mmCIF file of C-alpha atoms and ligand atoms in Angstrom:
data_model
loop_
_atom_site.group_PDB
_atom_site.id
_atom_site.type_symbol
_atom_site.label_atom_id
_atom_site.label_comp_id
_atom_site.label_asym_id
_atom_site.label_seq_id
_atom_site.Cartn_x
_atom_site.Cartn_y
_atom_site.Cartn_z
ATOM 1 C CA MET A 1 -28.020 33.136 -8.299
ATOM 2 C CA THR A 2 -29.111 31.180 -10.990
ATOM 3 C CA THR A 3 -29.748 27.208 -10.132
ATOM 4 C CA ARG A 4 -28.386 25.421 -12.932
ATOM 5 C CA ILE A 5 -30.205 21.829 -13.494
ATOM 6 C CA ALA A 6 -29.465 19.136 -16.156
ATOM 7 C CA LEU A 7 -31.680 17.887 -17.676
ATOM 8 C CA ILE A 8 -31.590 13.884 -18.773
ATOM 9 C CA ILE A 9 -34.090 12.650 -21.366
ATOM 10 C CA GLY A 10 -33.683 8.412 -21.243
ATOM 11 C CA SER A 11 -34.839 8.288 -25.009
ATOM 12 C CA LEU A 12 -33.295 8.662 -27.879
ATOM 13 C CA SER A 13 -36.395 8.576 -30.573
ATOM 14 C CA LYS A 14 -37.489 12.057 -32.715
ATOM 15 C CA GLN A 15 -40.621 11.499 -31.423
ATOM 16 C CA SER A 16 -39.703 10.754 -27.661
ATOM 17 C CA ILE A 17 -43.307 10.736 -25.748
ATOM 18 C CA ASN A 18 -40.750 11.503 -22.987
ATOM 19 C CA ARG A 19 -39.041 14.440 -25.092
ATOM 20 C CA ALA A 20 -42.628 15.758 -24.659
ATOM 21 C CA VAL A 21 -43.003 15.648 -21.075
ATOM 22 C CA ALA A 22 -39.695 16.566 -20.281
ATOM 23 C CA GLU A 23 -40.109 19.772 -22.420
ATOM 24 C CA HIS A 24 -43.201 20.494 -20.334
ATOM 25 C CA ILE A 25 -41.628 20.525 -17.278
ATOM 26 C CA ALA A 26 -38.914 22.417 -18.728
ATOM 27 C CA ALA A 27 -41.420 25.042 -19.404
ATOM 28 C CA GLN A 28 -42.722 25.455 -15.994
ATOM 29 C CA ALA A 29 -39.587 27.110 -14.807
ATOM 30 C CA PRO A 30 -39.311 29.689 -12.804
ATOM 31 C CA ALA A 31 -37.313 32.571 -13.751
ATOM 32 C CA GLY A 32 -33.652 32.065 -12.179
ATOM 33 C CA VAL A 33 -33.572 28.197 -13.419
ATOM 34 C CA GLU A 34 -31.475 27.779 -16.203
ATOM 35 C CA ILE A 35 -31.820 23.666 -18.023
ATOM 36 C CA GLU A 36 -29.303 22.490 -19.978
ATOM 37 C CA GLU A 37 -30.068 19.072 -21.781
ATOM 38 C CA VAL A 38 -27.006 16.173 -21.583
ATOM 39 C CA GLN A 39 -26.831 14.796 -24.645
ATOM 40 C CA ILE A 40 -26.263 10.766 -24.377
ATOM 41 C CA GLY A 41 -26.913 9.602 -27.428
ATOM 42 C CA ASP A 42 -23.183 9.997 -28.884
ATOM 43 C CA LEU A 43 -21.605 8.056 -25.560
ATOM 44 C CA PRO A 44 -19.463 4.964 -26.137
ATOM 45 C CA LEU A 45 -20.185 1.915 -24.531
ATOM 46 C CA TYR A 46 -18.683 2.199 -20.824
ATOM 47 C CA THR A 47 -15.652 -0.352 -20.025
ATOM 48 C CA GLN A 48 -13.627 0.774 -17.220
ATOM 49 C CA ASP A 49 -10.466 0.332 -19.223
ATOM 50 C CA LEU A 50 -11.154 3.852 -20.595
ATOM 51 C CA ASP A 51 -10.953 5.267 -17.045
ATOM 52 C CA THR A 52 -7.002 5.871 -18.091
ATOM 53 C CA GLU A 53 -7.865 7.696 -21.130
ATOM 54 C CA SER A 54 -9.283 11.011 -22.765
ATOM 55 C CA VAL A 55 -12.559 10.341 -23.923
ATOM 56 C CA PRO A 56 -13.591 14.043 -24.363
ATOM 57 C CA ALA A 57 -17.490 12.612 -25.088
ATOM 58 C CA TYR A 58 -17.004 11.389 -20.905
ATOM 59 C CA ASP A 59 -15.385 14.509 -19.692
ATOM 60 C CA ARG A 60 -18.567 16.641 -21.205
ATOM 61 C CA VAL A 61 -21.255 14.693 -19.222
ATOM 62 C CA ARG A 62 -18.872 14.580 -16.217
ATOM 63 C CA ALA A 63 -18.741 18.236 -16.459
ATOM 64 C CA GLN A 64 -22.325 18.839 -16.898
ATOM 65 C CA ILE A 65 -23.427 17.092 -14.218
ATOM 66 C CA LYS A 66 -21.000 18.005 -11.711
ATOM 67 C CA ALA A 67 -21.328 21.576 -12.507
ATOM 68 C CA ALA A 68 -25.560 21.387 -11.893
ATOM 69 C CA ASP A 69 -27.388 21.967 -8.862
ATOM 70 C CA ALA A 70 -29.893 19.217 -9.247
ATOM 71 C CA VAL A 71 -30.542 16.614 -12.570
ATOM 72 C CA LEU A 72 -34.073 15.812 -13.738
ATOM 73 C CA ILE A 73 -34.175 12.282 -15.406
ATOM 74 C CA VAL A 74 -37.054 11.779 -17.897
ATOM 75 C CA SER A 75 -36.967 8.174 -19.323
ATOM 76 C CA PRO A 76 -39.421 5.439 -20.759
ATOM 77 C CA GLU A 77 -38.737 1.750 -19.686
ATOM 78 C CA HIS A 78 -37.179 -0.810 -22.159
ATOM 79 C CA ASN A 79 -37.849 -3.675 -21.616
ATOM 80 C CA ARG A 80 -38.668 -3.510 -17.330
ATOM 81 C CA ALA A 81 -35.934 -1.702 -16.917
ATOM 82 C CA MET A 82 -34.244 1.464 -17.873
ATOM 83 C CA PRO A 83 -33.132 1.944 -21.378
ATOM 84 C CA ALA A 84 -29.140 1.201 -22.377
ATOM 85 C CA ALA A 85 -28.619 4.774 -23.118
ATOM 86 C CA LEU A 86 -29.145 5.798 -19.588
ATOM 87 C CA LYS A 87 -27.619 3.109 -17.744
ATOM 88 C CA ASN A 88 -24.387 3.858 -20.073
ATOM 89 C CA LEU A 89 -24.484 7.649 -18.809
ATOM 90 C CA ILE A 90 -24.926 6.474 -14.937
ATOM 91 C CA ASP A 91 -22.188 4.382 -15.275
ATOM 92 C CA ILE A 92 -20.069 6.747 -17.222
ATOM 93 C CA ALA A 93 -20.572 9.511 -14.103
ATOM 94 C CA SER A 94 -20.211 6.956 -11.258
ATOM 95 C CA ARG A 95 -16.221 6.487 -12.924
ATOM 96 C CA PRO A 96 -13.596 6.441 -12.174
ATOM 97 C CA PHE A 97 -13.786 4.832 -8.973
ATOM 98 C CA GLY A 98 -13.614 8.010 -6.433
ATOM 99 C CA GLN A 99 -15.083 10.689 -8.698
ATOM 100 C CA ASN A 100 -18.625 9.640 -9.022
ATOM 101 C CA VAL A 101 -20.465 12.974 -9.628
ATOM 102 C CA TRP A 102 -23.795 11.541 -9.149
ATOM 103 C CA SER A 103 -22.760 11.621 -4.739
ATOM 104 C CA GLY A 104 -24.856 14.139 -3.140
ATOM 105 C CA LYS A 105 -26.478 15.386 -6.601
ATOM 106 C CA LYS A 106 -30.257 16.481 -6.320
ATOM 107 C CA VAL A 107 -31.552 14.050 -8.741
ATOM 108 C CA ALA A 108 -35.448 13.956 -9.757
ATOM 109 C CA ILE A 109 -37.160 10.946 -11.622
ATOM 110 C CA ALA A 110 -40.136 10.820 -13.859
ATOM 111 C CA THR A 111 -40.997 7.950 -16.525
ATOM 112 C CA ALA A 112 -43.671 7.831 -19.240
ATOM 113 C CA SER A 113 -45.192 5.194 -21.059
ATOM 114 C CA PRO A 114 -47.894 4.305 -23.589
ATOM 115 C CA GLY A 115 -48.519 1.522 -21.594
ATOM 116 C CA SER A 116 -50.573 0.787 -17.945
ATOM 117 C CA TYR A 117 -47.460 0.953 -15.730
ATOM 118 C CA GLY A 118 -45.975 4.035 -16.794
ATOM 119 C CA GLY A 119 -42.788 2.888 -16.733
ATOM 120 C CA ILE A 120 -42.157 2.343 -13.236
ATOM 121 C CA HIS A 121 -40.194 -0.608 -13.172
ATOM 122 C CA ALA A 122 -37.530 1.701 -15.096
ATOM 123 C CA GLY A 123 -37.947 4.531 -12.565
ATOM 124 C CA LEU A 124 -37.917 2.333 -9.848
ATOM 125 C CA GLN A 125 -34.464 1.001 -11.069
ATOM 126 C CA ILE A 126 -32.897 4.417 -11.936
ATOM 127 C CA ARG A 127 -33.413 5.406 -8.158
ATOM 128 C CA GLN A 128 -32.477 2.580 -7.098
ATOM 129 C CA SER A 129 -28.632 2.977 -8.720
ATOM 130 C CA LEU A 130 -28.688 6.884 -7.908
ATOM 131 C CA GLN A 131 -29.567 6.014 -4.539
ATOM 132 C CA MET A 132 -26.393 3.500 -4.271
ATOM 133 C CA LEU A 133 -24.297 5.786 -5.874
ATOM 134 C CA GLY A 134 -24.953 8.420 -3.245
ATOM 135 C CA ALA A 135 -27.313 10.468 -4.924
ATOM 136 C CA GLU A 136 -30.388 12.622 -3.231
ATOM 137 C CA VAL A 137 -33.112 11.213 -4.930
ATOM 138 C CA LEU A 138 -36.425 13.110 -4.821
ATOM 139 C CA ILE A 139 -39.236 10.284 -3.685
ATOM 140 C CA ASN A 140 -42.351 12.482 -3.566
ATOM 141 C CA PRO A 141 -44.011 13.321 -5.449
ATOM 142 C CA GLU A 142 -43.453 10.484 -8.245
ATOM 143 C CA VAL A 143 -44.288 10.537 -12.059
ATOM 144 C CA PHE A 144 -44.976 7.173 -13.705
ATOM 145 C CA LEU A 145 -47.305 8.831 -16.039
ATOM 146 C CA SER A 146 -49.258 5.574 -18.025
ATOM 147 C CA ARG A 147 -51.393 5.986 -21.088
ATOM 148 C CA ALA A 148 -49.154 8.884 -22.169
ATOM 149 C CA ASN A 149 -49.462 9.024 -25.580
ATOM 150 C CA ALA A 150 -53.206 9.844 -25.391
ATOM 151 C CA ALA A 151 -51.825 13.373 -23.225
ATOM 152 C CA LEU A 152 -49.771 14.475 -26.389
ATOM 153 C CA GLU A 153 -50.657 15.827 -29.452
ATOM 154 C CA ASN A 154 -48.086 17.050 -31.992
ATOM 155 C CA GLY A 155 -45.340 16.717 -29.057
ATOM 156 C CA LYS A 156 -47.142 18.633 -27.015
ATOM 157 C CA VAL A 157 -48.858 17.915 -23.270
ATOM 158 C CA THR A 158 -52.526 18.834 -24.248
ATOM 159 C CA ASP A 159 -54.454 17.195 -22.080
ATOM 160 C CA GLU A 160 -55.318 19.262 -18.940
ATOM 161 C CA ARG A 161 -55.349 16.914 -16.120
ATOM 162 C CA THR A 162 -51.935 15.383 -17.590
ATOM 163 C CA ALA A 163 -50.489 18.905 -17.326
ATOM 164 C CA GLN A 164 -51.657 20.082 -13.916
ATOM 165 C CA PHE A 165 -50.250 16.671 -12.648
ATOM 166 C CA LEU A 166 -46.756 17.430 -14.223
ATOM 167 C CA ASN A 167 -47.203 20.685 -13.123
ATOM 168 C CA LYS A 168 -47.523 19.845 -9.367
ATOM 169 C CA PHE A 169 -44.580 17.716 -10.048
ATOM 170 C CA ALA A 170 -42.484 20.374 -11.579
ATOM 171 C CA ALA A 171 -43.492 23.245 -8.923
ATOM 172 C CA ALA A 172 -42.084 20.644 -6.346
ATOM 173 C CA PHE A 173 -39.136 19.464 -8.099
ATOM 174 C CA TYR A 174 -38.274 23.436 -8.845
ATOM 175 C CA ALA A 175 -38.667 24.238 -5.139
ATOM 176 C CA TRP A 176 -36.383 22.099 -4.049
ATOM 177 C CA ALA A 177 -33.689 22.271 -6.596
ATOM 178 C CA THR A 178 -33.682 26.037 -5.846
ATOM 179 C CA ALA A 179 -33.729 25.614 -1.912
HETATM 180 C C1 FNR B 201 -40.815 -0.444 -24.913
HETATM 181 N N1 FNR B 201 -41.690 -0.113 -24.827
HETATM 182 C C2 FNR B 201 -41.862 -0.425 -23.309
HETATM 183 N N2 FNR B 201 -42.913 0.118 -22.612
HETATM 184 C C3 FNR B 201 -42.909 0.147 -20.913
HETATM 185 O O1 FNR B 201 -44.117 0.504 -20.533
HETATM 186 N N3 FNR B 201 -42.458 -1.181 -20.424
HETATM 187 C C4 FNR B 201 -41.403 -1.688 -21.253
HETATM 188 O O2 FNR B 201 -40.918 -2.603 -20.869
HETATM 189 C C5 FNR B 201 -41.571 -1.306 -22.626
HETATM 190 N N4 FNR B 201 -40.753 -2.430 -23.237
HETATM 191 C C6 FNR B 201 -40.068 -1.634 -24.203
HETATM 192 C C7 FNR B 201 -38.354 -1.738 -25.044
HETATM 193 C C8 FNR B 201 -38.250 -1.664 -26.260
HETATM 194 C C9 FNR B 201 -36.894 -2.072 -26.991
HETATM 195 C C10 FNR B 201 -39.277 -0.146 -26.714
HETATM 196 C C11 FNR B 201 -38.689 0.212 -27.787
HETATM 197 C C12 FNR B 201 -40.097 0.121 -26.006
HETATM 198 C C13 FNR B 201 -42.557 1.069 -24.969
HETATM 199 C C14 FNR B 201 -42.190 2.194 -25.008
HETATM 200 O O3 FNR B 201 -42.994 2.968 -23.656
HETATM 201 C C15 FNR B 201 -42.858 3.658 -25.792
HETATM 202 O O4 FNR B 201 -42.194 3.016 -27.407
HETATM 203 C C16 FNR B 201 -42.186 4.366 -25.464
HETATM 204 O O5 FNR B 201 -43.062 5.400 -26.751
HETATM 205 C C17 FNR B 201 -40.865 4.999 -25.232
HETATM 206 O O6 FNR B 201 -40.550 6.149 -25.041
HETATM 207 P P1 FNR B 201 -40.084 7.379 -26.009
HETATM 208 O O7 FNR B 201 -38.969 6.804 -26.491
HETATM 209 O O8 FNR B 201 -41.329 7.355 -26.877
HETATM 210 O O9 FNR B 201 -40.113 8.353 -25.148
#
């Protein structure tokens, strides 16, 4: 049986370190796991006024998350909070009222930053929103990867210790997602 993972990258940057971390975790997926990225860069800013209108980009991301067996979010921190584009997606997928697709969904969260705190404020904030929405959030192991830029070369995780750390997280995530 195939396990479907929806991958959400909180960065819209072309040179994103979080995308590099996400690609490393995705590359550890065992046979039988399919990963599909949820694009968040083209989503109109959410307002509840749009609940009664057809917004194809909203339908797309809601359907992707709904169909997934588990979701992996890898995100930077912006001003000690989650990036606006990611918050927009979380809000879109939580509505219209009664159609919250996060409810009961398995979600794992990783953050990465060039700074010393690894994006932990964003990571814990994402966790808080999703727990409130009824998601089943993977708490252990946690990833708030500090000095992440030093672990990368040409968009790949090349530092061996960092790779091992991410591989442990990936193994735990895939075991949980496929259980
Ligand atoms: C940042 N950055 C940042 N880093 C951090 O650890 N804590 C923070 O609060 C912030 N705040 C912040 C605000 C804004 C607007 C930007 C653009 C950046 C730095 C950030 O971690 C760095 O740019 C990373 O490269 C972002 O990750 P991606 O986009 O490369 O994946």
